[in-house]
mmCIF file with all atom_site columns, C-alpha atoms and ligand atoms in Angstrom:
data_model
loop_
_atom_site.group_PDB
_atom_site.id
_atom_site.type_symbol
_atom_site.label_atom_id
_atom_site.label_alt_id
_atom_site.label_comp_id
_atom_site.label_asym_id
_atom_site.label_entity_id
_atom_site.label_seq_id
_atom_site.pdbx_PDB_ins_code
_atom_site.Cartn_x
_atom_site.Cartn_y
_atom_site.Cartn_z
_atom_site.occupancy
_atom_site.B_iso_or_equiv
_atom_site.pdbx_formal_charge
_atom_site.auth_seq_id
_atom_site.auth_comp_id
_atom_site.auth_asym_id
_atom_site.auth_atom_id
_atom_site.pdbx_PDB_model_num
ATOM   1   C CA . MET X 1 1   ? 47.714  21.623  -42.498 1.00 39.00 ? 1   MET X CA 1
ATOM   2   C CA . ALA X 1 2   ? 43.994  21.892  -43.418 1.00 42.00 ? 2   ALA X CA 1
ATOM   3   C CA . VAL X 1 3   ? 43.856  18.034  -42.724 1.00 42.00 ? 3   VAL X CA 1
ATOM   4   C CA . ALA X 1 4   ? 45.781  18.579  -38.702 1.00 44.00 ? 4   ALA X CA 1
ATOM   5   C CA . ALA X 1 5   ? 43.468  21.764  -38.528 1.00 44.00 ? 5   ALA X CA 1
ATOM   6   C CA . ARG X 1 6   ? 40.614  20.022  -38.990 1.00 49.00 ? 6   ARG X CA 1
ATOM   7   C CA . ARG X 1 7   ? 41.594  16.775  -36.815 1.00 50.00 ? 7   ARG X CA 1
ATOM   8   C CA . GLY X 1 8   ? 42.049  19.013  -32.673 1.00 48.00 ? 8   GLY X CA 1
ATOM   9   C CA . PRO X 1 9   ? 39.410  20.667  -31.667 1.00 50.00 ? 9   PRO X CA 1
ATOM   10  C CA . GLY X 1 10  ? 42.070  23.825  -31.284 1.00 57.00 ? 10  GLY X CA 1
ATOM   11  C CA . PRO X 1 11  ? 41.955  26.739  -28.003 1.00 65.00 ? 11  PRO X CA 1
ATOM   12  C CA . ARG X 1 12  ? 38.018  28.320  -29.664 1.00 71.00 ? 12  ARG X CA 1
ATOM   13  C CA . GLY X 1 13  ? 36.867  25.267  -30.397 1.00 70.00 ? 13  GLY X CA 1
ATOM   14  C CA . ALA X 1 14  ? 37.856  24.640  -26.316 1.00 72.00 ? 14  ALA X CA 1
ATOM   15  C CA . ALA X 1 15  ? 36.920  27.456  -25.135 1.00 73.00 ? 15  ALA X CA 1
ATOM   16  C CA . VAL X 1 16  ? 33.472  27.094  -27.274 1.00 70.00 ? 16  VAL X CA 1
ATOM   17  C CA . TRP X 1 17  ? 33.133  23.366  -25.561 1.00 71.00 ? 17  TRP X CA 1
ATOM   18  C CA . GLU X 1 18  ? 33.613  24.949  -22.063 1.00 75.00 ? 18  GLU X CA 1
ATOM   19  C CA . ALA X 1 19  ? 30.938  27.815  -22.943 1.00 65.00 ? 19  ALA X CA 1
ATOM   20  C CA . VAL X 1 20  ? 28.615  24.561  -23.957 1.00 60.00 ? 20  VAL X CA 1
ATOM   21  C CA . MET X 1 21  ? 29.152  23.011  -20.206 1.00 63.00 ? 21  MET X CA 1
ATOM   22  C CA . LEU X 1 22  ? 28.852  26.280  -18.721 1.00 60.00 ? 22  LEU X CA 1
ATOM   23  C CA . LEU X 1 23  ? 25.615  26.038  -20.046 1.00 55.00 ? 23  LEU X CA 1
ATOM   24  C CA . LEU X 1 24  ? 24.343  23.549  -19.533 1.00 57.00 ? 24  LEU X CA 1
ATOM   25  C CA . CYS X 1 25  ? 25.094  23.149  -15.893 1.00 58.00 ? 25  CYS X CA 1
ATOM   26  C CA . SER X 1 26  ? 23.876  26.507  -14.967 1.00 62.00 ? 26  SER X CA 1
ATOM   27  C CA . GLY X 1 27  ? 20.566  26.025  -17.538 1.00 58.00 ? 27  GLY X CA 1
ATOM   28  C CA . ALA X 1 28  ? 19.553  22.295  -16.531 1.00 57.00 ? 28  ALA X CA 1
ATOM   29  C CA . PRO X 1 29  ? 17.691  21.808  -13.712 1.00 60.00 ? 29  PRO X CA 1
ATOM   30  C CA . THR X 1 30  ? 19.070  20.793  -10.559 1.00 67.00 ? 30  THR X CA 1
ATOM   31  C CA . GLY X 1 31  ? 19.344  17.895  -8.838  1.00 77.00 ? 31  GLY X CA 1
ATOM   32  C CA . ARG X 1 32  ? 19.276  17.935  -4.717  1.00 82.00 ? 32  ARG X CA 1
ATOM   33  C CA . PRO X 1 33  ? 21.790  15.483  -3.140  1.00 82.00 ? 33  PRO X CA 1
ATOM   34  C CA . TYR X 1 34  ? 20.352  14.672  0.064   1.00 79.00 ? 34  TYR X CA 1
ATOM   35  C CA . ASN X 1 35  ? 21.166  11.791  2.705   1.00 81.00 ? 35  ASN X CA 1
ATOM   36  C CA . VAL X 1 36  ? 19.952  9.372   4.462   1.00 83.00 ? 36  VAL X CA 1
ATOM   37  C CA . ASP X 1 37  ? 20.908  8.450   7.971   1.00 84.00 ? 37  ASP X CA 1
ATOM   38  C CA . THR X 1 38  ? 21.625  5.374   8.697   1.00 83.00 ? 38  THR X CA 1
ATOM   39  C CA . GLU X 1 39  ? 22.947  5.775   12.626  1.00 85.00 ? 39  GLU X CA 1
ATOM   40  C CA . SER X 1 40  ? 19.723  6.227   13.975  1.00 83.00 ? 40  SER X CA 1
ATOM   41  C CA . ALA X 1 41  ? 16.846  4.318   11.679  1.00 87.00 ? 41  ALA X CA 1
ATOM   42  C CA . LEU X 1 42  ? 14.368  2.998   13.682  1.00 88.00 ? 42  LEU X CA 1
ATOM   43  C CA . LEU X 1 43  ? 13.734  -0.422  13.405  1.00 93.00 ? 43  LEU X CA 1
ATOM   44  C CA . TYR X 1 44  ? 10.058  -1.940  13.345  1.00 96.00 ? 44  TYR X CA 1
ATOM   45  C CA . ALA X 1 45  ? 9.946   -5.779  13.078  1.00 96.00 ? 45  ALA X CA 1
ATOM   46  C CA . GLY X 1 46  ? 7.176   -7.435  11.979  1.00 96.00 ? 46  GLY X CA 1
ATOM   47  C CA . PRO X 1 47  ? 5.855   -11.515 12.383  1.00 96.00 ? 47  PRO X CA 1
ATOM   48  C CA . ARG X 1 48  ? 8.023   -14.383 9.753   1.00 96.00 ? 48  ARG X CA 1
ATOM   49  C CA . ASP X 1 49  ? 6.630   -15.045 6.479   1.00 97.00 ? 49  ASP X CA 1
ATOM   50  C CA . THR X 1 50  ? 4.272   -12.549 6.315   1.00 98.00 ? 50  THR X CA 1
ATOM   51  C CA . LEU X 1 51  ? 6.284   -9.869  3.949   1.00 98.00 ? 51  LEU X CA 1
ATOM   52  C CA . PHE X 1 52  ? 6.310   -7.667  6.784   1.00 98.00 ? 52  PHE X CA 1
ATOM   53  C CA . GLY X 1 53  ? 7.098   -4.145  5.054   1.00 97.00 ? 53  GLY X CA 1
ATOM   54  C CA . TYR X 1 54  ? 6.884   -5.309  1.447   1.00 98.00 ? 54  TYR X CA 1
ATOM   55  C CA . SER X 1 55  ? 4.741   -2.002  1.085   1.00 98.00 ? 55  SER X CA 1
ATOM   56  C CA . VAL X 1 56  ? 5.289   1.290   4.267   1.00 97.00 ? 56  VAL X CA 1
ATOM   57  C CA . VAL X 1 57  ? 3.412   4.413   4.591   1.00 97.00 ? 57  VAL X CA 1
ATOM   58  C CA . LEU X 1 58  ? 4.469   7.328   6.586   1.00 96.00 ? 58  LEU X CA 1
ATOM   59  C CA . HIS X 1 59  ? 1.390   8.615   8.215   1.00 97.00 ? 59  HIS X CA 1
ATOM   60  C CA . SER X 1 60  ? 0.425   11.037  11.259  1.00 96.00 ? 60  SER X CA 1
ATOM   61  C CA . HIS X 1 61  ? -2.774  11.789  12.547  1.00 95.00 ? 61  HIS X CA 1
ATOM   62  C CA . GLY X 1 62  ? -2.828  15.196  14.425  1.00 93.00 ? 62  GLY X CA 1
ATOM   63  C CA . ALA X 1 63  ? -0.182  14.951  17.478  1.00 94.00 ? 63  ALA X CA 1
ATOM   64  C CA . LYS X 1 64  ? 0.638   11.270  16.000  1.00 95.00 ? 64  LYS X CA 1
ATOM   65  C CA . ARG X 1 65  ? 2.300   9.608   14.118  1.00 96.00 ? 65  ARG X CA 1
ATOM   66  C CA . TRP X 1 66  ? 3.051   6.002   12.676  1.00 97.00 ? 66  TRP X CA 1
ATOM   67  C CA . LEU X 1 67  ? 3.902   3.817   10.954  1.00 97.00 ? 67  LEU X CA 1
ATOM   68  C CA . VAL X 1 68  ? 1.928   2.139   8.802   1.00 98.00 ? 68  VAL X CA 1
ATOM   69  C CA . VAL X 1 69  ? 3.710   -1.622  6.920   1.00 98.00 ? 69  VAL X CA 1
ATOM   70  C CA . GLY X 1 70  ? 1.713   -4.064  4.562   1.00 98.00 ? 70  GLY X CA 1
ATOM   71  C CA . ALA X 1 71  ? 2.217   -7.590  5.595   1.00 98.00 ? 71  ALA X CA 1
ATOM   72  C CA . PRO X 1 72  ? 0.738   -9.409  2.670   1.00 98.00 ? 72  PRO X CA 1
ATOM   73  C CA . THR X 1 73  ? 0.956   -13.057 3.703   1.00 98.00 ? 73  THR X CA 1
ATOM   74  C CA . ALA X 1 74  ? 0.307   -12.378 8.117   1.00 98.00 ? 74  ALA X CA 1
ATOM   75  C CA . ASN X 1 75  ? -2.709  -15.009 8.931   1.00 98.00 ? 75  ASN X CA 1
ATOM   76  C CA . TRP X 1 76  ? -5.580  -13.099 10.270  1.00 98.00 ? 76  TRP X CA 1
ATOM   77  C CA . LEU X 1 77  ? -5.667  -12.596 14.707  1.00 97.00 ? 77  LEU X CA 1
ATOM   78  C CA . SER X 1 78  ? -9.111  -12.792 14.640  1.00 97.00 ? 78  SER X CA 1
ATOM   79  C CA . ASN X 1 79  ? -10.057 -15.350 12.176  1.00 97.00 ? 79  ASN X CA 1
ATOM   80  C CA . THR X 1 80  ? -7.113  -18.052 11.972  1.00 97.00 ? 80  THR X CA 1
ATOM   81  C CA . SER X 1 81  ? -9.537  -19.928 9.936   1.00 97.00 ? 81  SER X CA 1
ATOM   82  C CA . VAL X 1 82  ? -8.742  -17.927 6.902   1.00 97.00 ? 82  VAL X CA 1
ATOM   83  C CA . VAL X 1 83  ? -5.729  -19.423 4.719   1.00 98.00 ? 83  VAL X CA 1
ATOM   84  C CA . LYS X 1 84  ? -3.003  -15.819 4.975   1.00 98.00 ? 84  LYS X CA 1
ATOM   85  C CA . PRO X 1 85  ? -4.980  -13.183 3.996   1.00 98.00 ? 85  PRO X CA 1
ATOM   86  C CA . GLY X 1 86  ? -2.752  -9.895  4.650   1.00 98.00 ? 86  GLY X CA 1
ATOM   87  C CA . ALA X 1 87  ? -2.534  -7.490  7.331   1.00 98.00 ? 87  ALA X CA 1
ATOM   88  C CA . ILE X 1 88  ? -1.378  -4.400  7.836   1.00 98.00 ? 88  ILE X CA 1
ATOM   89  C CA . TYR X 1 89  ? 0.274   -2.769  10.476  1.00 98.00 ? 89  TYR X CA 1
ATOM   90  C CA . ARG X 1 90  ? 0.246   0.319   12.659  1.00 98.00 ? 90  ARG X CA 1
ATOM   91  C CA . CYS X 1 91  ? 3.174   1.402   14.215  1.00 98.00 ? 91  CYS X CA 1
ATOM   92  C CA . LYS X 1 92  ? 3.684   4.309   17.024  1.00 97.00 ? 92  LYS X CA 1
ATOM   93  C CA . ILE X 1 93  ? 6.799   6.286   16.122  1.00 96.00 ? 93  ILE X CA 1
ATOM   94  C CA . GLY X 1 94  ? 7.582   7.872   19.045  1.00 93.00 ? 94  GLY X CA 1
ATOM   95  C CA . LYS X 1 95  ? 7.467   6.994   23.121  1.00 94.00 ? 95  LYS X CA 1
ATOM   96  C CA . ASN X 1 96  ? 7.527   2.871   21.216  1.00 95.00 ? 96  ASN X CA 1
ATOM   97  C CA . PRO X 1 97  ? 10.890  2.071   23.077  1.00 94.00 ? 97  PRO X CA 1
ATOM   98  C CA . ALA X 1 98  ? 9.693   -1.625  22.336  1.00 95.00 ? 98  ALA X CA 1
ATOM   99  C CA . ARG X 1 99  ? 9.361   -0.240  18.683  1.00 96.00 ? 99  ARG X CA 1
ATOM   100 C CA . THR X 1 100 ? 5.494   -2.742  18.605  1.00 97.00 ? 100 THR X CA 1
ATOM   101 C CA . CYS X 1 101 ? 3.687   -2.514  15.405  1.00 97.00 ? 101 CYS X CA 1
ATOM   102 C CA . GLU X 1 102 ? -0.202  -4.063  16.162  1.00 97.00 ? 102 GLU X CA 1
ATOM   103 C CA . GLN X 1 103 ? -2.025  -6.396  12.831  1.00 98.00 ? 103 GLN X CA 1
ATOM   104 C CA . LEU X 1 104 ? -4.840  -3.998  11.893  1.00 98.00 ? 104 LEU X CA 1
ATOM   105 C CA . GLN X 1 105 ? -8.360  -5.314  11.154  1.00 98.00 ? 105 GLN X CA 1
ATOM   106 C CA . LEU X 1 106 ? -9.763  -4.958  8.081   1.00 97.00 ? 106 LEU X CA 1
ATOM   107 C CA . GLY X 1 107 ? -12.643 -6.827  6.695   1.00 94.00 ? 107 GLY X CA 1
ATOM   108 C CA . SER X 1 108 ? -15.214 -8.445  8.751   1.00 95.00 ? 108 SER X CA 1
ATOM   109 C CA . PRO X 1 109 ? -13.623 -11.939 10.303  1.00 95.00 ? 109 PRO X CA 1
ATOM   110 C CA . PHE X 1 110 ? -16.752 -13.311 9.976   1.00 95.00 ? 110 PHE X CA 1
ATOM   111 C CA . GLY X 1 111 ? -16.770 -12.264 5.915   1.00 93.00 ? 111 GLY X CA 1
ATOM   112 C CA . ASP X 1 112 ? -18.525 -9.818  4.399   1.00 91.00 ? 112 ASP X CA 1
ATOM   113 C CA . PRO X 1 113 ? -21.346 -9.904  2.159   1.00 91.00 ? 113 PRO X CA 1
ATOM   114 C CA . CYS X 1 114 ? -20.114 -8.661  -1.440  1.00 90.00 ? 114 CYS X CA 1
ATOM   115 C CA . GLY X 1 115 ? -22.727 -8.778  -3.990  1.00 89.00 ? 115 GLY X CA 1
ATOM   116 C CA . LYS X 1 116 ? -25.641 -10.764 -5.027  1.00 88.00 ? 116 LYS X CA 1
ATOM   117 C CA . THR X 1 117 ? -23.620 -12.947 -7.200  1.00 90.00 ? 117 THR X CA 1
ATOM   118 C CA . CYS X 1 118 ? -20.689 -12.704 -4.957  1.00 92.00 ? 118 CYS X CA 1
ATOM   119 C CA . LEU X 1 119 ? -19.062 -14.890 -3.283  1.00 94.00 ? 119 LEU X CA 1
ATOM   120 C CA . GLU X 1 120 ? -16.057 -13.723 -1.017  1.00 95.00 ? 120 GLU X CA 1
ATOM   121 C CA . GLU X 1 121 ? -12.472 -15.803 -1.242  1.00 96.00 ? 121 GLU X CA 1
ATOM   122 C CA . ARG X 1 122 ? -10.080 -14.039 0.989   1.00 97.00 ? 122 ARG X CA 1
ATOM   123 C CA . ASP X 1 123 ? -7.785  -16.750 1.631   1.00 97.00 ? 123 ASP X CA 1
ATOM   124 C CA . ASN X 1 124 ? -4.091  -15.607 -0.225  1.00 98.00 ? 124 ASN X CA 1
ATOM   125 C CA . GLN X 1 125 ? -5.918  -12.044 -1.468  1.00 97.00 ? 125 GLN X CA 1
ATOM   126 C CA . TRP X 1 126 ? -2.432  -10.497 -0.568  1.00 98.00 ? 126 TRP X CA 1
ATOM   127 C CA . LEU X 1 127 ? -4.165  -7.487  1.209   1.00 98.00 ? 127 LEU X CA 1
ATOM   128 C CA . GLY X 1 128 ? -1.740  -4.650  2.425   1.00 98.00 ? 128 GLY X CA 1
ATOM   129 C CA . VAL X 1 129 ? 0.620   -5.515  -1.480  1.00 98.00 ? 129 VAL X CA 1
ATOM   130 C CA . THR X 1 130 ? -0.150  -1.629  -1.625  1.00 98.00 ? 130 THR X CA 1
ATOM   131 C CA . LEU X 1 131 ? -0.807  1.314   0.566   1.00 98.00 ? 131 LEU X CA 1
ATOM   132 C CA . SER X 1 132 ? -0.673  4.912   -0.272  1.00 97.00 ? 132 SER X CA 1
ATOM   133 C CA . ARG X 1 133 ? -1.802  7.776   2.106   1.00 97.00 ? 133 ARG X CA 1
ATOM   134 C CA . GLN X 1 134 ? -3.604  11.231  1.053   1.00 96.00 ? 134 GLN X CA 1
ATOM   135 C CA . PRO X 1 135 ? -1.065  13.701  1.145   1.00 95.00 ? 135 PRO X CA 1
ATOM   136 C CA . GLY X 1 136 ? -1.846  16.211  3.626   1.00 92.00 ? 136 GLY X CA 1
ATOM   137 C CA . GLU X 1 137 ? -2.736  16.748  7.059   1.00 93.00 ? 137 GLU X CA 1
ATOM   138 C CA . ASN X 1 138 ? -5.345  14.015  8.080   1.00 94.00 ? 138 ASN X CA 1
ATOM   139 C CA . GLY X 1 139 ? -4.676  12.709  5.037   1.00 95.00 ? 139 GLY X CA 1
ATOM   140 C CA . SER X 1 140 ? -6.888  9.137   4.390   1.00 97.00 ? 140 SER X CA 1
ATOM   141 C CA . ILE X 1 141 ? -5.252  5.344   4.302   1.00 98.00 ? 141 ILE X CA 1
ATOM   142 C CA . VAL X 1 142 ? -6.547  2.493   1.518   1.00 98.00 ? 142 VAL X CA 1
ATOM   143 C CA . THR X 1 143 ? -4.486  -0.746  1.312   1.00 98.00 ? 143 THR X CA 1
ATOM   144 C CA . CYS X 1 144 ? -5.491  -3.549  -1.505  1.00 97.00 ? 144 CYS X CA 1
ATOM   145 C CA . GLY X 1 145 ? -5.633  -6.973  -1.945  1.00 97.00 ? 145 GLY X CA 1
ATOM   146 C CA . HIS X 1 146 ? -5.062  -7.929  -5.950  1.00 96.00 ? 146 HIS X CA 1
ATOM   147 C CA . ARG X 1 147 ? -5.977  -11.199 -6.052  1.00 97.00 ? 147 ARG X CA 1
ATOM   148 C CA . TRP X 1 148 ? -9.068  -11.029 -2.876  1.00 96.00 ? 148 TRP X CA 1
ATOM   149 C CA . LYS X 1 149 ? -11.147 -13.191 -5.236  1.00 96.00 ? 149 LYS X CA 1
ATOM   150 C CA . ASN X 1 150 ? -14.859 -14.191 -6.074  1.00 94.00 ? 150 ASN X CA 1
ATOM   151 C CA . ILE X 1 151 ? -15.952 -17.597 -5.960  1.00 94.00 ? 151 ILE X CA 1
ATOM   152 C CA . PHE X 1 152 ? -20.032 -17.931 -6.558  1.00 93.00 ? 152 PHE X CA 1
ATOM   153 C CA . TYR X 1 153 ? -19.624 -19.230 -10.024 1.00 92.00 ? 153 TYR X CA 1
ATOM   154 C CA . ILE X 1 154 ? -16.970 -21.874 -8.949  1.00 90.00 ? 154 ILE X CA 1
ATOM   155 C CA . ARG X 1 155 ? -19.374 -24.480 -10.117 1.00 88.00 ? 155 ARG X CA 1
ATOM   156 C CA . THR X 1 156 ? -19.026 -23.754 -14.002 1.00 87.00 ? 156 THR X CA 1
ATOM   157 C CA . GLU X 1 157 ? -15.293 -23.994 -12.354 1.00 86.00 ? 157 GLU X CA 1
ATOM   158 C CA . SER X 1 158 ? -14.385 -19.794 -12.227 1.00 89.00 ? 158 SER X CA 1
ATOM   159 C CA . LYS X 1 159 ? -13.073 -17.724 -9.748  1.00 91.00 ? 159 LYS X CA 1
ATOM   160 C CA . LEU X 1 160 ? -12.428 -13.942 -10.628 1.00 92.00 ? 160 LEU X CA 1
ATOM   161 C CA . PRO X 1 161 ? -10.373 -12.762 -9.661  1.00 92.00 ? 161 PRO X CA 1
ATOM   162 C CA . THR X 1 162 ? -10.873 -8.811  -9.315  1.00 93.00 ? 162 THR X CA 1
ATOM   163 C CA . GLY X 1 163 ? -9.355  -7.802  -5.842  1.00 95.00 ? 163 GLY X CA 1
ATOM   164 C CA . VAL X 1 164 ? -10.208 -5.526  -3.294  1.00 96.00 ? 164 VAL X CA 1
ATOM   165 C CA . CYS X 1 165 ? -9.782  -2.531  -1.393  1.00 96.00 ? 165 CYS X CA 1
ATOM   166 C CA . TYR X 1 166 ? -9.799  -0.931  1.718   1.00 97.00 ? 166 TYR X CA 1
ATOM   167 C CA . GLY X 1 167 ? -10.309 3.104   2.921   1.00 97.00 ? 167 GLY X CA 1
ATOM   168 C CA . MET X 1 168 ? -9.410  3.904   6.119   1.00 97.00 ? 168 MET X CA 1
ATOM   169 C CA . PRO X 1 169 ? -9.681  7.536   7.826   1.00 97.00 ? 169 PRO X CA 1
ATOM   170 C CA . SER X 1 170 ? -6.529  9.137   9.371   1.00 97.00 ? 170 SER X CA 1
ATOM   171 C CA . ASP X 1 171 ? -7.324  7.948   12.494  1.00 96.00 ? 171 ASP X CA 1
ATOM   172 C CA . LEU X 1 172 ? -6.829  4.774   11.856  1.00 96.00 ? 172 LEU X CA 1
ATOM   173 C CA . ARG X 1 173 ? -9.956  3.575   13.237  1.00 96.00 ? 173 ARG X CA 1
ATOM   174 C CA . THR X 1 174 ? -10.712 -0.206  11.449  1.00 96.00 ? 174 THR X CA 1
ATOM   175 C CA . GLU X 1 175 ? -15.055 -0.137  11.938  1.00 95.00 ? 175 GLU X CA 1
ATOM   176 C CA . LEU X 1 176 ? -15.090 2.764   10.471  1.00 96.00 ? 176 LEU X CA 1
ATOM   177 C CA . SER X 1 177 ? -13.093 1.527   7.354   1.00 96.00 ? 177 SER X CA 1
ATOM   178 C CA . LYS X 1 178 ? -14.941 1.346   3.788   1.00 95.00 ? 178 LYS X CA 1
ATOM   179 C CA . ARG X 1 179 ? -14.850 -1.644  1.678   1.00 94.00 ? 179 ARG X CA 1
ATOM   180 C CA . ILE X 1 180 ? -13.370 -0.132  -2.207  1.00 93.00 ? 180 ILE X CA 1
ATOM   181 C CA . ALA X 1 181 ? -14.008 -3.358  -5.266  1.00 89.00 ? 181 ALA X CA 1
ATOM   182 C CA . PRO X 1 182 ? -14.869 -1.344  -8.384  1.00 84.00 ? 182 PRO X CA 1
ATOM   183 C CA . CYS X 1 183 ? -13.500 -4.307  -10.133 1.00 85.00 ? 183 CYS X CA 1
ATOM   184 C CA . TYR X 1 184 ? -17.542 -6.385  -9.099  1.00 82.00 ? 184 TYR X CA 1
ATOM   185 C CA . GLN X 1 185 ? -19.545 -6.120  -12.483 1.00 74.00 ? 185 GLN X CA 1
ATOM   186 C CA . GLY X 1 186 ? -22.702 -8.120  -9.824  1.00 67.00 ? 186 GLY X CA 1
ATOM   187 C CA . SER X 1 187 ? -25.848 -6.364  -8.604  1.00 48.00 ? 187 SER X CA 1
ATOM   188 C CA . ILE X 1 188 ? -24.557 -3.423  -7.231  1.00 47.00 ? 188 ILE X CA 1
ATOM   189 C CA . GLY X 1 189 ? -27.977 -1.653  -7.148  1.00 47.00 ? 189 GLY X CA 1
ATOM   190 C CA . ALA X 1 190 ? -29.628 -4.670  -5.781  1.00 44.00 ? 190 ALA X CA 1
ATOM   191 C CA . TYR X 1 191 ? -26.336 -5.376  -3.652  1.00 44.00 ? 191 TYR X CA 1
ATOM   192 C CA . ARG X 1 192 ? -27.121 -1.269  -1.943  1.00 49.00 ? 192 ARG X CA 1
ATOM   193 C CA . ALA X 1 193 ? -30.587 -1.676  -1.643  1.00 43.00 ? 193 ALA X CA 1
ATOM   194 C CA . ARG X 1 194 ? -30.191 -4.502  0.587   1.00 44.00 ? 194 ARG X CA 1
ATOM   195 C CA . THR X 1 195 ? -27.704 -3.307  2.967   1.00 45.00 ? 195 THR X CA 1
ATOM   196 C CA . GLU X 1 196 ? -28.269 0.219   3.483   1.00 42.00 ? 196 GLU X CA 1
HETATM 197 C C1 . NAG Q 2 .   ? -6.822  16.718  12.498  1.00 86.84 ? 201 NAG Q C1 1
HETATM 198 O O1 . NAG Q 2 .   ? -7.288  16.384  13.326  1.00 86.84 ? 201 NAG Q O1 1
HETATM 199 C C2 . NAG Q 2 .   ? -6.673  16.731  14.557  1.00 86.84 ? 201 NAG Q C2 1
HETATM 200 C C3 . NAG Q 2 .   ? -7.164  15.226  15.592  1.00 86.84 ? 201 NAG Q C3 1
HETATM 201 O O2 . NAG Q 2 .   ? -7.665  15.519  15.582  1.00 86.84 ? 201 NAG Q O2 1
HETATM 202 C C4 . NAG Q 2 .   ? -7.161  17.669  14.756  1.00 86.84 ? 201 NAG Q C4 1
HETATM 203 O O3 . NAG Q 2 .   ? -7.193  19.041  15.743  1.00 86.84 ? 201 NAG Q O3 1
HETATM 204 C C5 . NAG Q 2 .   ? -6.680  18.327  13.152  1.00 86.84 ? 201 NAG Q C5 1
HETATM 205 O O4 . NAG Q 2 .   ? -8.104  19.957  13.424  1.00 86.84 ? 201 NAG Q O4 1
HETATM 206 C C6 . NAG Q 2 .   ? -7.141  17.431  12.364  1.00 86.84 ? 201 NAG Q C6 1
HETATM 207 N N1 . NAG Q 2 .   ? -7.005  19.281  10.558  1.00 86.84 ? 201 NAG Q N1 1
HETATM 208 C C7 . NAG Q 2 .   ? -7.420  18.826  10.528  1.00 86.84 ? 201 NAG Q C7 1
HETATM 209 C C8 . NAG Q 2 .   ? -7.509  19.720  8.795   1.00 86.84 ? 201 NAG Q C8 1
HETATM 210 O O5 . NAG Q 2 .   ? -8.652  18.233  9.525   1.00 86.84 ? 201 NAG Q O5 1
HETATM 211 C C1 . NAG Q 2 .   ? -12.337 -17.517 9.342   1.00 86.84 ? 202 NAG Q C1 1
HETATM 212 O O1 . NAG Q 2 .   ? -13.423 -17.687 8.403   1.00 86.84 ? 202 NAG Q O1 1
HETATM 213 C C2 . NAG Q 2 .   ? -13.898 -18.428 8.100   1.00 86.84 ? 202 NAG Q C2 1
HETATM 214 C C3 . NAG Q 2 .   ? -13.440 -18.162 6.343   1.00 86.84 ? 202 NAG Q C3 1
HETATM 215 O O2 . NAG Q 2 .   ? -13.870 -17.640 5.826   1.00 86.84 ? 202 NAG Q O2 1
HETATM 216 C C4 . NAG Q 2 .   ? -15.246 -18.448 8.402   1.00 86.84 ? 202 NAG Q C4 1
HETATM 217 O O3 . NAG Q 2 .   ? -15.954 -20.341 7.290   1.00 86.84 ? 202 NAG Q O3 1
HETATM 218 C C5 . NAG Q 2 .   ? -15.604 -18.943 9.221   1.00 86.84 ? 202 NAG Q C5 1
HETATM 219 O O4 . NAG Q 2 .   ? -16.993 -18.940 10.285  1.00 86.84 ? 202 NAG Q O4 1
HETATM 220 C C6 . NAG Q 2 .   ? -15.230 -17.544 10.346  1.00 86.84 ? 202 NAG Q C6 1
HETATM 221 N N1 . NAG Q 2 .   ? -14.659 -17.973 11.628  1.00 86.84 ? 202 NAG Q N1 1
HETATM 222 C C7 . NAG Q 2 .   ? -15.334 -16.986 12.792  1.00 86.84 ? 202 NAG Q C7 1
HETATM 223 C C8 . NAG Q 2 .   ? -15.274 -17.542 13.571  1.00 86.84 ? 202 NAG Q C8 1
HETATM 224 O O5 . NAG Q 2 .   ? -15.211 -16.139 12.563  1.00 86.84 ? 202 NAG Q O5 1
#
């Protein structure tokens, strides 16, 4: 008798269990379902073999809307001698029936001075591997290339892969972009004095 009573939950046990379930369902933080609209999707295509779409952010500036897309193995239109430096593209949303995208040039095609004990190697730097946008209205955009290298010490067979990032204003004017290389440990003071 006693053994049989312990085996099953019994009607009272079931009621307690139901109450616990009810508490869990009403008290636990609720997830919100949403649907991905697959029928009216906007498709943007990029050049082949560029990993176009590796990173993506939605962007707006004033009334303009953009899709900003990273393509970390793209070649540059401005200097084809650099081997697959990677690039980002902007694709206008709305009034763009052909769904075209435009490459944005970050970094000078001629090369940039990067410091007193620095010589840049932009080949295969994977620019556009990451993209982020500051939240809110007219947020700026940052993109990085983690494989950018300082080859100043190449004679001692050292390449310093410290990476590089570029920040740009929300109007996407690349001429106002800023090069950010926080991992470079050179004569930063001397470099500033020379360039400013
Ligand atoms: C965002 O940019 C638009 C277009 O330049 C400008 O009219 C607006 O004032 C800006 N908003 C803010 C919060 O800066
Ligand atoms: C293109 O880039 C290469 C490699 O960085 C550089 O040596 C060359 O001077 C650049 N060419 C032009 C036209 O800027």
